[in-house]
PDB file of C-alpha atoms in Angstrom:
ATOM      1  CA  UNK Y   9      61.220   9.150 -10.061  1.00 68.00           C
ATOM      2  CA  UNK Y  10      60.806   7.648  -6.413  1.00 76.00           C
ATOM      3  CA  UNK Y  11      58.034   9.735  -5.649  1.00 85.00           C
ATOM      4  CA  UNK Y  12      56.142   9.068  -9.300  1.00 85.00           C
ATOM      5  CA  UNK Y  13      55.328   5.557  -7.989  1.00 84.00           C
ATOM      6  CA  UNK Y  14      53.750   6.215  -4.692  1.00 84.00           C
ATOM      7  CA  UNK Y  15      51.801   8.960  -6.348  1.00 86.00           C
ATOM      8  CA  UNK Y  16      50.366   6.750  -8.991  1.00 87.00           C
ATOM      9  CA  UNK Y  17      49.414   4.116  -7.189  1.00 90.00           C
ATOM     10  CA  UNK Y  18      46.962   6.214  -4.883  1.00 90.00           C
ATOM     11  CA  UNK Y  19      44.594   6.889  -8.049  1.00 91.00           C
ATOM     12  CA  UNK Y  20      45.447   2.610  -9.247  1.00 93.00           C
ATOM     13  CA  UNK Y  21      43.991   1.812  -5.814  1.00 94.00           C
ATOM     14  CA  UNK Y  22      40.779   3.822  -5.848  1.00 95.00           C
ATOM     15  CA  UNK Y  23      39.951   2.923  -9.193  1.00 94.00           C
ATOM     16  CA  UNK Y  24      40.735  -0.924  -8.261  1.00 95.00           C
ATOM     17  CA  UNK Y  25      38.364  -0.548  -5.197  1.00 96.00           C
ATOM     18  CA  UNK Y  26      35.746   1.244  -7.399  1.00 96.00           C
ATOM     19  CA  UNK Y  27      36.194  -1.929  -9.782  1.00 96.00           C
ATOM     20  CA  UNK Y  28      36.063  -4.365  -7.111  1.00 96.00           C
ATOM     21  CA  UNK Y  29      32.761  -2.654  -5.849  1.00 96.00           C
ATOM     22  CA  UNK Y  30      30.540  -2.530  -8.988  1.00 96.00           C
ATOM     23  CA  UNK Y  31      31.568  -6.411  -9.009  1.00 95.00           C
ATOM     24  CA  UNK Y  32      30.201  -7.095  -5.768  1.00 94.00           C
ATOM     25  CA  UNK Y  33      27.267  -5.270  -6.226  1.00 94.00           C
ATOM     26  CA  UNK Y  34      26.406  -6.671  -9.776  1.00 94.00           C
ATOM     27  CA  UNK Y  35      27.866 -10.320  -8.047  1.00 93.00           C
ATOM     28  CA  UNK Y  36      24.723  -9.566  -4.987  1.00 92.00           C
ATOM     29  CA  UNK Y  37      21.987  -8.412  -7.506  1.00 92.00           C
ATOM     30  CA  UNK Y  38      22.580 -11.688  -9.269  1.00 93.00           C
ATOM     31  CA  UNK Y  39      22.884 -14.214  -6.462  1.00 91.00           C
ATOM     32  CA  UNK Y  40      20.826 -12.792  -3.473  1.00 86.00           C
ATOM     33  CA  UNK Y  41      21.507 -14.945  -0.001  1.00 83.00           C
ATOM     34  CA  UNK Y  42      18.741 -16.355   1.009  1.00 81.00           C
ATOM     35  CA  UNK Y  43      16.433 -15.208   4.327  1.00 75.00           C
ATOM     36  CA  UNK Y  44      17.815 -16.077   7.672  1.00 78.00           C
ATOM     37  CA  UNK Y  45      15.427 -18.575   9.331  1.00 77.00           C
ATOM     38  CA  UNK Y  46      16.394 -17.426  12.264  1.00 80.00           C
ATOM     39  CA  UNK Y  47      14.953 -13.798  11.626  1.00 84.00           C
ATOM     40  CA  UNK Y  48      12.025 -14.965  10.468  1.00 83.00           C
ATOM     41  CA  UNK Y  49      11.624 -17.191  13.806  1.00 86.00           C
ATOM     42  CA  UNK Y  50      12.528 -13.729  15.990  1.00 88.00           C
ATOM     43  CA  UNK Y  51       9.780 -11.933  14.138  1.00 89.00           C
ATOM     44  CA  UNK Y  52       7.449 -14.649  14.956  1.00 90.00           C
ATOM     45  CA  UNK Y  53       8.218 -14.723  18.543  1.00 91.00           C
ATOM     46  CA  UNK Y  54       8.266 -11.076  18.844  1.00 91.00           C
ATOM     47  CA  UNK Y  55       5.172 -11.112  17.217  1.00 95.00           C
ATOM     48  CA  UNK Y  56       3.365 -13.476  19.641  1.00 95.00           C
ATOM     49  CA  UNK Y  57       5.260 -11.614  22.671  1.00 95.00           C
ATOM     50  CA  UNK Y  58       3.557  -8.201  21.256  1.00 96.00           C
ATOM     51  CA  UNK Y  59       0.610 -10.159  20.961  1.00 96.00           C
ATOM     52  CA  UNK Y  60       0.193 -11.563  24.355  1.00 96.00           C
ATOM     53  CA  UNK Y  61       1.129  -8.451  26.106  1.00 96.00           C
ATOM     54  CA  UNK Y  62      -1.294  -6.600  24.327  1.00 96.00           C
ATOM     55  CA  UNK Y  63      -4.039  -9.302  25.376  1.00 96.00           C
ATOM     56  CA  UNK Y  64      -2.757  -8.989  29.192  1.00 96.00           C
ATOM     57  CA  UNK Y  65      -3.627  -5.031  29.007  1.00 96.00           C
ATOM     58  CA  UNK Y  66      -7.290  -5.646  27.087  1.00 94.00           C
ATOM     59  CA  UNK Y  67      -7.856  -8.437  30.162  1.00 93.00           C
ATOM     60  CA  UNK Y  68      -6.934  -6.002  32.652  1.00 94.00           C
ATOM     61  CA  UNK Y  69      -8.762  -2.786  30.992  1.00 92.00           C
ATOM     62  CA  UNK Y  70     -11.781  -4.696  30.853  1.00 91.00           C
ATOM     63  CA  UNK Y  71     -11.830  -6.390  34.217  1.00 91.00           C
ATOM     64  CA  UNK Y  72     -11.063  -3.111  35.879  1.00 91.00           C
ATOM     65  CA  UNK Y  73     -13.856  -0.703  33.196  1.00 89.00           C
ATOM     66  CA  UNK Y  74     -16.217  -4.067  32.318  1.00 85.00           C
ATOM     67  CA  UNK Y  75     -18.365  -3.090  35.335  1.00 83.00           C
ATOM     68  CA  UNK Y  76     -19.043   0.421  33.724  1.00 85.00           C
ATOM     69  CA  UNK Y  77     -20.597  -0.674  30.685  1.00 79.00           C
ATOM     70  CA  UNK Y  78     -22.660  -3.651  31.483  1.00 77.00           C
ATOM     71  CA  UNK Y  79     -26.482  -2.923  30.890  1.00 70.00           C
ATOM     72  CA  UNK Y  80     -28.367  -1.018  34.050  1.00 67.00           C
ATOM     73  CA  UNK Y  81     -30.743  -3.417  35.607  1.00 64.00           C
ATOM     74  CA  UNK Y  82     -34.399  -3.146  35.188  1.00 66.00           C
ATOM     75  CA  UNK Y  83     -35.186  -2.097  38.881  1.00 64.00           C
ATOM     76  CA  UNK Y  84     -35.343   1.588  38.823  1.00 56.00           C
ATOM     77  CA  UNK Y  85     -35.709   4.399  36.280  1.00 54.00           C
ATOM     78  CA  UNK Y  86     -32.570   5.564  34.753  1.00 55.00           C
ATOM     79  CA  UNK Y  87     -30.285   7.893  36.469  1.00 60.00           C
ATOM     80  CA  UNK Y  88     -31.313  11.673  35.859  1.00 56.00           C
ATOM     81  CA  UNK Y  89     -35.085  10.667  35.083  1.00 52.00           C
ATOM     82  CA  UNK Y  90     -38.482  11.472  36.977  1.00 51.00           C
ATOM     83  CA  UNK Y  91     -40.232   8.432  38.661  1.00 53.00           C
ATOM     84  CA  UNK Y  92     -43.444   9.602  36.883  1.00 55.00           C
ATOM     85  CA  UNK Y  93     -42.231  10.537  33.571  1.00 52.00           C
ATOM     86  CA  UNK Y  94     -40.005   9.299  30.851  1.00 53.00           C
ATOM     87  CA  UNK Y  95     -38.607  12.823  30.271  1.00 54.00           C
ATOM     88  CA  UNK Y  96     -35.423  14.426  32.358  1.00 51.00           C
ATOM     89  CA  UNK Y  97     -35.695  16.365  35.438  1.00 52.00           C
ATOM     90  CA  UNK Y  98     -35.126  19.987  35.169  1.00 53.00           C
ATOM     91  CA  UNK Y  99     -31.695  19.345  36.983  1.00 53.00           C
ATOM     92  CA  UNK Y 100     -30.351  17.188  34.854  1.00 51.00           C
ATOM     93  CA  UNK Y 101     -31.649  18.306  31.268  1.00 53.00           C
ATOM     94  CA  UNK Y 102     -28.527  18.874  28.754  1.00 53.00           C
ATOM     95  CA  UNK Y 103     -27.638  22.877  28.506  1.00 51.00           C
ATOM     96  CA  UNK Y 104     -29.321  24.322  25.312  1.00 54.00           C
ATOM     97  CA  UNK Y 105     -27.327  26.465  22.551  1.00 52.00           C
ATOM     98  CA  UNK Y 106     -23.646  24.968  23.170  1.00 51.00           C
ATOM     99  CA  UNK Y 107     -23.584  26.793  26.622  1.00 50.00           C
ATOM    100  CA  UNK Y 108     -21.990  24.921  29.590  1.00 55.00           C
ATOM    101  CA  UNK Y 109     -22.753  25.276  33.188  1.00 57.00           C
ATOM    102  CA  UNK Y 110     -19.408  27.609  33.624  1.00 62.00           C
ATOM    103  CA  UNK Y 111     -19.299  29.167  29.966  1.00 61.00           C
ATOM    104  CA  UNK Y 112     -21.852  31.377  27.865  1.00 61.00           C
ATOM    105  CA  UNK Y 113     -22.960  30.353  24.530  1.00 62.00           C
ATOM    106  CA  UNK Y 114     -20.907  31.474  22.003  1.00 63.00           C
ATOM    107  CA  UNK Y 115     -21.416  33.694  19.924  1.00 62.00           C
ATOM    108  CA  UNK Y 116     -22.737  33.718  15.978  1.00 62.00           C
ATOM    109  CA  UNK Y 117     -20.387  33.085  13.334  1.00 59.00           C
ATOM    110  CA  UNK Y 118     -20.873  36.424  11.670  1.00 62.00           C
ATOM    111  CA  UNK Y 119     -20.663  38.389  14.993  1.00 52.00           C
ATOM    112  CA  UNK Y 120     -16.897  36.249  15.622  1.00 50.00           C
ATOM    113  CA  UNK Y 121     -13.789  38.532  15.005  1.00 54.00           C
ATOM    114  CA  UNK Y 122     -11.298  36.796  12.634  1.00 51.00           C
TER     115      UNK Y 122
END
């Protein structure tokens, strides 16, 4: 009989904390806390930290690119085009069919192996 007890109670103390469990959960679903101020006030300053460093790298991409894509002044004819016409010298006129100046074209679709 002295070894009845201890074995009993095992299965009296994991139904108890099953119990006590669904209690607290039901308890929680009924009476949520209420949000922490003070998480709400991290997010916001990790928000405007985020923020600002993001602005810092925009300020420095554009002072070190914005030279690169302001307008061409009106002096000379753009880069790559005749003096005497509007229309590209031989030496700089796009390849034609896909081709590259270190690759062939490629080939038609049909002729491709799959």
């Amino acid at each position: 009989m002295g070894d009845v007890l201890p074995a009993l109670s095992i299965p009296v103390l994991v139904f108890g904390g099953g119990i006590y469990a669904a209690c607290d959960c039901w308890w929680r679903r009924r009476h949520p806390a209420p949000p922490s101020p003070y998480t709400h006030r991290a997010a916001r300053l990790a928000e405007q930290e985020m923020l600002l460093l993001a602005e810092e790298i925009v300020d420095d991409a554009h002072a070190a690119l914005g030279p690169l894509y302001d307008a061409p002044s009106p002096a000379g004819p753009p880069i790559g085009l005749s003096p005497r016409s509007s229309q590209p010298s031989p030496a700089h006129r796009p390849p034609q069919g896909g081709a590259t100046p270190d690759r062939a074209p490629s080939p038609p679709a049909a002729a491709r192996k799959r």
